mmCIF file of C-alpha atoms in Angstrom:
data_model
loop_
_atom_site.group_PDB
_atom_site.id
_atom_site.type_symbol
_atom_site.label_atom_id
_atom_site.label_comp_id
_atom_site.label_asym_id
_atom_site.label_seq_id
_atom_site.Cartn_x
_atom_site.Cartn_y
_atom_site.Cartn_z
ATOM 1 C CA MET L 193 26.097 -1.573 7.121
ATOM 2 C CA ALA L 194 25.089 -0.552 3.192
ATOM 3 C CA GLU L 195 21.211 0.411 3.087
ATOM 4 C CA LEU L 196 18.988 -2.265 2.235
ATOM 5 C CA TYR L 197 15.675 -1.828 -0.186
ATOM 6 C CA GLY L 198 13.795 -4.153 -1.790
ATOM 7 C CA LEU L 199 10.475 -5.716 -3.629
ATOM 8 C CA ILE L 200 7.786 -7.927 -1.950
ATOM 9 C CA GLY L 201 5.467 -10.252 -3.547
ATOM 10 C CA PHE L 202 4.401 -13.697 -4.713
ATOM 11 C CA PRO L 203 5.954 -15.040 -6.688
ATOM 12 C CA LEU L 204 8.926 -13.019 -7.784
ATOM 13 C CA GLY L 205 10.330 -14.509 -10.775
ATOM 14 C CA HIS L 206 12.458 -11.740 -12.899
ATOM 15 C CA SER L 207 12.027 -8.628 -11.156
ATOM 16 C CA PHE L 208 12.415 -5.242 -13.335
ATOM 17 C CA SER L 209 13.237 -3.080 -9.982
ATOM 18 C CA ALA L 210 15.917 -5.620 -8.376
ATOM 19 C CA LYS L 211 17.863 -5.277 -11.761
ATOM 20 C CA TYR L 212 17.037 -1.457 -12.251
ATOM 21 C CA PHE L 213 18.197 -0.502 -8.853
ATOM 22 C CA ALA L 214 21.568 -2.726 -8.662
ATOM 23 C CA GLU L 215 22.382 -1.071 -12.125
ATOM 24 C CA LYS L 216 21.192 2.533 -10.678
ATOM 25 C CA PHE L 217 23.432 1.879 -7.305
ATOM 26 C CA ALA L 218 26.934 0.497 -9.134
ATOM 27 C CA SER L 219 26.643 3.597 -12.025
ATOM 28 C CA GLN L 220 26.114 6.249 -9.199
ATOM 29 C CA ASN L 221 28.491 4.593 -6.646
ATOM 30 C CA ILE L 222 25.384 4.531 -4.133
ATOM 31 C CA ASP L 223 26.368 2.106 -1.101
ATOM 32 C CA ALA L 224 23.339 0.076 -1.092
ATOM 33 C CA GLU L 225 21.661 -3.257 -1.955
ATOM 34 C CA TYR L 226 18.084 -4.119 -3.242
ATOM 35 C CA ARG L 227 16.885 -7.795 -2.842
ATOM 36 C CA ASN L 228 13.519 -9.638 -3.604
ATOM 37 C CA PHE L 229 11.540 -10.471 -0.797
ATOM 38 C CA ALA L 230 8.877 -13.420 -2.333
ATOM 39 C CA ILE L 231 6.457 -13.908 0.481
ATOM 40 C CA GLU L 232 4.169 -16.099 0.857
ATOM 41 C CA SER L 233 1.740 -13.857 3.082
ATOM 42 C CA ILE L 234 1.726 -10.243 3.771
ATOM 43 C CA LYS L 235 2.026 -11.440 7.527
ATOM 44 C CA ASN L 236 5.518 -12.315 6.767
ATOM 45 C CA LEU L 237 6.167 -8.593 6.858
ATOM 46 C CA PRO L 238 6.794 -8.053 9.893
ATOM 47 C CA GLU L 239 9.367 -10.643 9.858
ATOM 48 C CA ILE L 240 11.251 -8.908 7.013
ATOM 49 C CA LEU L 241 11.178 -5.719 9.089
ATOM 50 C CA LYS L 242 12.972 -7.678 12.240
ATOM 51 C CA ASN L 243 15.330 -9.331 10.594
ATOM 52 C CA ASN L 244 16.811 -6.528 8.117
ATOM 53 C CA SER L 245 17.663 -3.717 10.166
ATOM 54 C CA ASN L 246 19.205 -1.838 7.701
ATOM 55 C CA LEU L 247 15.936 -1.758 5.629
ATOM 56 C CA LYS L 248 14.725 1.875 4.332
ATOM 57 C CA GLY L 249 12.380 1.250 1.689
ATOM 58 C CA LEU L 250 10.066 -1.367 -0.291
ATOM 59 C CA ASN L 251 8.333 -1.454 -3.460
ATOM 60 C CA VAL L 252 5.074 -3.813 -3.615
ATOM 61 C CA THR L 253 3.803 -5.868 -6.032
ATOM 62 C CA ILE L 254 1.240 -8.082 -6.873
ATOM 63 C CA PRO L 255 -0.940 -9.565 -4.644
ATOM 64 C CA TYR L 256 0.049 -6.693 -2.072
ATOM 65 C CA LYS L 257 -0.418 -3.736 -3.005
ATOM 66 C CA GLN L 258 -3.964 -3.313 -1.318
ATOM 67 C CA GLN L 259 -3.332 -6.113 1.717
ATOM 68 C CA VAL L 260 -0.188 -4.239 2.901
ATOM 69 C CA MET L 261 -2.307 -0.865 3.854
ATOM 70 C CA PRO L 262 -3.600 -2.505 7.266
ATOM 71 C CA PHE L 263 0.309 -2.853 8.252
ATOM 72 C CA LEU L 264 0.909 0.791 7.787
ATOM 73 C CA ASP L 265 1.180 3.872 9.963
ATOM 74 C CA ASP L 266 0.317 6.461 7.661
ATOM 75 C CA ILE L 267 -0.818 6.099 3.716
ATOM 76 C CA ASP L 268 -0.390 9.259 1.347
ATOM 77 C CA GLU L 269 -3.200 11.058 -0.199
ATOM 78 C CA ALA L 270 -2.806 9.658 -3.800
ATOM 79 C CA ALA L 271 -2.542 6.090 -2.943
ATOM 80 C CA LYS L 272 -5.483 6.422 -0.178
ATOM 81 C CA ARG L 273 -7.039 7.778 -3.574
ATOM 82 C CA ILE L 274 -6.282 4.713 -5.625
ATOM 83 C CA GLY L 275 -6.612 2.247 -2.807
ATOM 84 C CA ALA L 276 -3.310 0.574 -3.986
ATOM 85 C CA VAL L 277 0.110 0.961 -2.078
ATOM 86 C CA ASN L 278 3.741 0.027 -3.752
ATOM 87 C CA VAL L 279 6.151 2.093 -2.302
ATOM 88 C CA ILE L 280 6.710 1.523 1.703
ATOM 89 C CA CYS L 281 9.632 4.158 3.781
ATOM 90 C CA VAL L 282 10.636 2.783 6.434
ATOM 91 C CA SER L 283 11.837 5.251 9.572
ATOM 92 C CA ARG L 284 13.231 3.767 12.764
ATOM 93 C CA LYS L 285 13.765 5.607 15.662
ATOM 94 C CA GLY L 286 15.062 3.373 18.791
ATOM 95 C CA ASN L 287 12.324 0.488 18.869
ATOM 96 C CA GLN L 288 9.830 2.622 17.067
ATOM 97 C CA THR L 289 9.262 1.434 13.384
ATOM 98 C CA LYS L 290 7.127 3.832 11.090
ATOM 99 C CA LEU L 291 5.789 2.818 7.656
ATOM 100 C CA THR L 292 4.634 5.092 5.333
ATOM 101 C CA GLY L 293 2.827 4.354 1.794
ATOM 102 C CA HIS L 294 3.122 5.984 -1.499
ATOM 103 C CA ASN L 295 2.065 4.911 -4.581
ATOM 104 C CA ALA L 296 4.323 5.507 -7.056
ATOM 105 C CA ASP L 297 2.542 4.396 -10.737
ATOM 106 C CA VAL L 298 0.744 7.338 -10.728
ATOM 107 C CA ILE L 299 3.643 9.518 -11.155
ATOM 108 C CA GLY L 300 5.451 7.072 -13.776
ATOM 109 C CA PHE L 301 1.993 6.896 -15.365
ATOM 110 C CA THR L 302 1.549 10.747 -15.989
ATOM 111 C CA GLU L 303 4.895 11.471 -16.238
ATOM 112 C CA SER L 304 5.782 9.521 -19.314
ATOM 113 C CA LEU L 305 2.114 10.824 -20.912
ATOM 114 C CA ARG L 306 2.454 13.810 -20.796
ATOM 115 C CA PRO L 307 4.776 14.396 -23.289
ATOM 116 C CA LEU L 308 2.538 12.676 -26.072
ATOM 117 C CA LEU L 309 -0.820 14.621 -25.274
ATOM 118 C CA LYS L 310 -2.150 16.846 -27.975
ATOM 119 C CA PRO L 311 -5.703 19.132 -27.634
ATOM 120 C CA GLN L 312 -7.386 16.445 -29.464
ATOM 121 C CA HIS L 313 -6.885 14.182 -26.475
ATOM 122 C CA THR L 314 -9.441 15.211 -23.571
ATOM 123 C CA LYS L 315 -11.176 11.616 -23.168
ATOM 124 C CA ALA L 316 -9.997 7.919 -22.692
ATOM 125 C CA LEU L 317 -10.951 4.709 -22.589
ATOM 126 C CA VAL L 318 -9.204 3.082 -20.193
ATOM 127 C CA LEU L 319 -9.270 -0.816 -20.830
ATOM 128 C CA GLY L 320 -9.499 -3.091 -17.641
ATOM 129 C CA THR L 321 -10.523 -2.708 -14.233
ATOM 130 C CA GLY L 322 -7.504 -4.146 -11.993
ATOM 131 C CA GLY L 323 -5.237 -2.430 -9.511
ATOM 132 C CA ALA L 324 -3.295 -0.750 -12.368
ATOM 133 C CA SER L 325 -6.238 1.198 -13.899
ATOM 134 C CA LYS L 326 -6.941 2.762 -10.315
ATOM 135 C CA ALA L 327 -3.721 4.526 -10.928
ATOM 136 C CA VAL L 328 -4.432 5.301 -14.281
ATOM 137 C CA ILE L 329 -8.059 6.654 -14.120
ATOM 138 C CA ASP L 330 -6.061 9.242 -11.210
ATOM 139 C CA GLY L 331 -3.691 10.021 -13.718
ATOM 140 C CA LEU L 332 -5.714 10.621 -16.226
ATOM 141 C CA GLN L 333 -8.027 13.035 -14.101
ATOM 142 C CA GLN L 334 -4.919 15.000 -12.683
ATOM 143 C CA LEU L 335 -4.427 15.660 -16.361
ATOM 144 C CA GLY L 336 -7.817 16.715 -16.993
ATOM 145 C CA ILE L 337 -8.623 14.123 -18.737
ATOM 146 C CA LEU L 338 -12.401 12.303 -19.096
ATOM 147 C CA THR L 339 -12.628 8.823 -18.272
ATOM 148 C CA GLN L 340 -14.399 5.639 -19.273
ATOM 149 C CA TYR L 341 -13.538 2.599 -17.728
ATOM 150 C CA VAL L 342 -14.543 -0.840 -20.403
ATOM 151 C CA SER L 343 -14.271 -4.650 -19.177
ATOM 152 C CA ARG L 344 -15.184 -7.737 -20.603
ATOM 153 C CA THR L 345 -18.445 -7.510 -18.396
ATOM 154 C CA ARG L 346 -20.641 -4.386 -18.197
ATOM 155 C CA ARG L 347 -21.650 -3.100 -14.935
ATOM 156 C CA GLU L 348 -22.842 0.392 -13.545
ATOM 157 C CA GLY L 349 -20.578 3.083 -14.643
ATOM 158 C CA ILE L 350 -18.064 0.503 -16.801
ATOM 159 C CA ILE L 351 -18.918 -0.520 -20.562
ATOM 160 C CA ALA L 352 -18.165 -3.452 -22.312
ATOM 161 C CA TYR L 353 -15.857 -3.945 -25.066
ATOM 162 C CA ASP L 354 -18.981 -4.397 -27.371
ATOM 163 C CA ASP L 355 -19.871 -1.086 -26.791
ATOM 164 C CA ILE L 356 -16.887 0.471 -28.071
ATOM 165 C CA THR L 357 -18.184 1.948 -31.544
ATOM 166 C CA PRO L 358 -15.807 3.577 -34.222
ATOM 167 C CA GLU L 359 -18.551 6.505 -33.318
ATOM 168 C CA MET L 360 -17.365 6.427 -29.850
ATOM 169 C CA LEU L 361 -13.656 6.121 -31.031
ATOM 170 C CA GLU L 362 -14.130 9.672 -32.752
ATOM 171 C CA GLU L 363 -15.056 11.170 -29.277
ATOM 172 C CA TYR L 364 -12.282 9.216 -27.453
ATOM 173 C CA LYS L 365 -8.909 9.722 -29.197
ATOM 174 C CA LEU L 366 -7.137 8.144 -26.192
ATOM 175 C CA VAL L 367 -6.854 4.334 -25.559
ATOM 176 C CA VAL L 368 -5.342 2.660 -22.220
ATOM 177 C CA ASN L 369 -4.417 -0.882 -21.621
ATOM 178 C CA CYS L 370 -4.555 -1.706 -18.167
ATOM 179 C CA THR L 371 -5.080 -5.693 -19.096
ATOM 180 C CA PRO L 372 -2.478 -8.305 -19.323
ATOM 181 C CA LEU L 373 -3.600 -9.469 -22.845
ATOM 182 C CA GLY L 374 -0.749 -9.387 -25.381
ATOM 183 C CA MET L 375 2.226 -9.965 -22.597
ATOM 184 C CA PHE L 376 4.570 -12.435 -22.997
ATOM 185 C CA PRO L 377 4.374 -15.300 -23.921
ATOM 186 C CA LYS L 378 0.595 -14.704 -24.963
ATOM 187 C CA VAL L 379 1.917 -11.986 -27.539
ATOM 188 C CA ASP L 380 -0.865 -12.930 -29.953
ATOM 189 C CA ASP L 381 -3.432 -11.312 -27.368
ATOM 190 C CA ALA L 382 -4.877 -7.876 -28.268
ATOM 191 C CA PRO L 383 -8.281 -6.023 -26.995
ATOM 192 C CA ASP L 384 -10.924 -6.741 -28.706
ATOM 193 C CA ILE L 385 -11.663 -3.050 -30.149
ATOM 194 C CA PRO L 386 -12.314 -1.427 -33.274
ATOM 195 C CA TYR L 387 -8.498 -1.044 -34.778
ATOM 196 C CA ASN L 388 -9.956 -0.085 -38.039
ATOM 197 C CA SER L 389 -11.856 3.086 -36.529
ATOM 198 C CA LEU L 390 -8.493 4.278 -35.396
ATOM 199 C CA GLY L 391 -6.144 6.965 -37.103
ATOM 200 C CA PRO L 392 -3.403 9.535 -36.647
ATOM 201 C CA GLU L 393 -5.075 11.737 -34.195
ATOM 202 C CA HIS L 394 -5.071 8.398 -31.695
ATOM 203 C CA LEU L 395 -2.725 7.437 -29.044
ATOM 204 C CA LEU L 396 -2.426 4.053 -27.599
ATOM 205 C CA TYR L 397 -0.794 4.031 -24.455
ATOM 206 C CA ASP L 398 -0.081 0.079 -23.036
ATOM 207 C CA LEU L 399 1.168 -0.827 -19.332
ATOM 208 C CA VAL L 400 2.614 -4.192 -20.911
ATOM 209 C CA TYR L 401 6.428 -3.577 -21.771
ATOM 210 C CA ASN L 402 7.277 -7.145 -22.954
ATOM 211 C CA PRO L 403 7.031 -7.543 -25.874
ATOM 212 C CA LYS L 404 8.116 -4.147 -26.848
ATOM 213 C CA GLU L 405 5.594 -3.776 -29.427
ATOM 214 C CA THR L 406 2.283 -5.376 -27.817
ATOM 215 C CA LEU L 407 -0.178 -6.734 -30.751
ATOM 216 C CA PHE L 408 -2.721 -3.904 -29.504
ATOM 217 C CA LEU L 409 0.515 -1.418 -30.085
ATOM 218 C CA GLN L 410 0.867 -2.867 -33.599
ATOM 219 C CA LYS L 411 -1.948 -2.555 -34.660
ATOM 220 C CA GLY L 412 -2.712 1.050 -33.899
ATOM 221 C CA ARG L 413 0.402 1.954 -35.068
ATOM 222 C CA GLU L 414 -0.730 0.649 -38.450
ATOM 223 C CA GLN L 415 -3.540 2.893 -38.504
ATOM 224 C CA GLY L 416 -1.540 5.502 -38.299
ATOM 225 C CA ALA L 417 -2.025 6.312 -34.560
ATOM 226 C CA THR L 418 1.033 7.236 -31.537
ATOM 227 C CA THR L 419 1.823 4.714 -29.509
ATOM 228 C CA LYS L 420 3.187 3.805 -26.114
ATOM 229 C CA ASN L 421 4.578 0.818 -24.099
ATOM 230 C CA GLY L 422 5.085 0.592 -20.176
ATOM 231 C CA LEU L 423 8.634 0.708 -19.990
ATOM 232 C CA GLU L 424 9.189 4.488 -19.153
ATOM 233 C CA MET L 425 6.598 4.261 -16.948
ATOM 234 C CA LEU L 426 8.565 1.346 -15.030
ATOM 235 C CA HIS L 427 11.836 3.666 -15.046
ATOM 236 C CA LEU L 428 10.191 6.763 -13.849
ATOM 237 C CA GLN L 429 7.910 4.813 -11.055
ATOM 238 C CA ALA L 430 11.696 3.392 -9.788
ATOM 239 C CA GLU L 431 13.106 6.884 -9.441
ATOM 240 C CA ALA L 432 10.050 7.965 -7.644
ATOM 241 C CA SER L 433 10.193 5.292 -5.443
ATOM 242 C CA TRP L 434 13.992 5.987 -4.743
ATOM 243 C CA ASN L 435 13.210 9.570 -4.125
ATOM 244 C CA PHE L 436 10.458 9.118 -1.489
ATOM 245 C CA TRP L 437 12.611 6.249 0.437
ATOM 246 C CA ASN L 438 15.496 9.468 -0.064
ATOM 247 C CA LYS L 439 13.341 12.635 0.770
#
């Protein structure tokens, strides 16, 4: 029986992972299948495991990256720090099934960002405080970059968009968008920062990859900033998943 891998989340419309792995398996002659499991509750996870004895690994997407954690037997240090899991390794011995959780977002992000970093990129503004931003903060800290959360609501340790001054952008030369602003179909949205204060020393990174160039990246590029979308991060994250499953 071919090995089975899959994605759990809800809802699952167009899945990047399913297409990516179908193409990978075909091009590399790997006898495996990747399937989407759209489950309305994380409580359906044991049923998936029971009904698919050939299941070797799962990716996890919204809304289950945190909800899945109590179901796991082991969680690696990075995933514990971030507080989210998006890769599960499934190993079976006899009647025993062991589930181990990892976070591949942080690997995909750091590996795609690293080649773009210049000496001036010592401080980063991280726009958004959702699940993805926690992996980004962890990755930036691993790279030795100081971070500052930005949100619509000012609270302890988090500044608001109104607090981003031209002077602050002199200091913070890296800006990472972890919000869905500008994602298809709402392509006319962009985080509210003073784009006129950006210049060639700035690096703007957007986790969004559809459209290829968000309004956030376009406004940065027009000011001479280096820009990068989240597509390579997704590819690297998928490959990191594969490496976890096949250690």
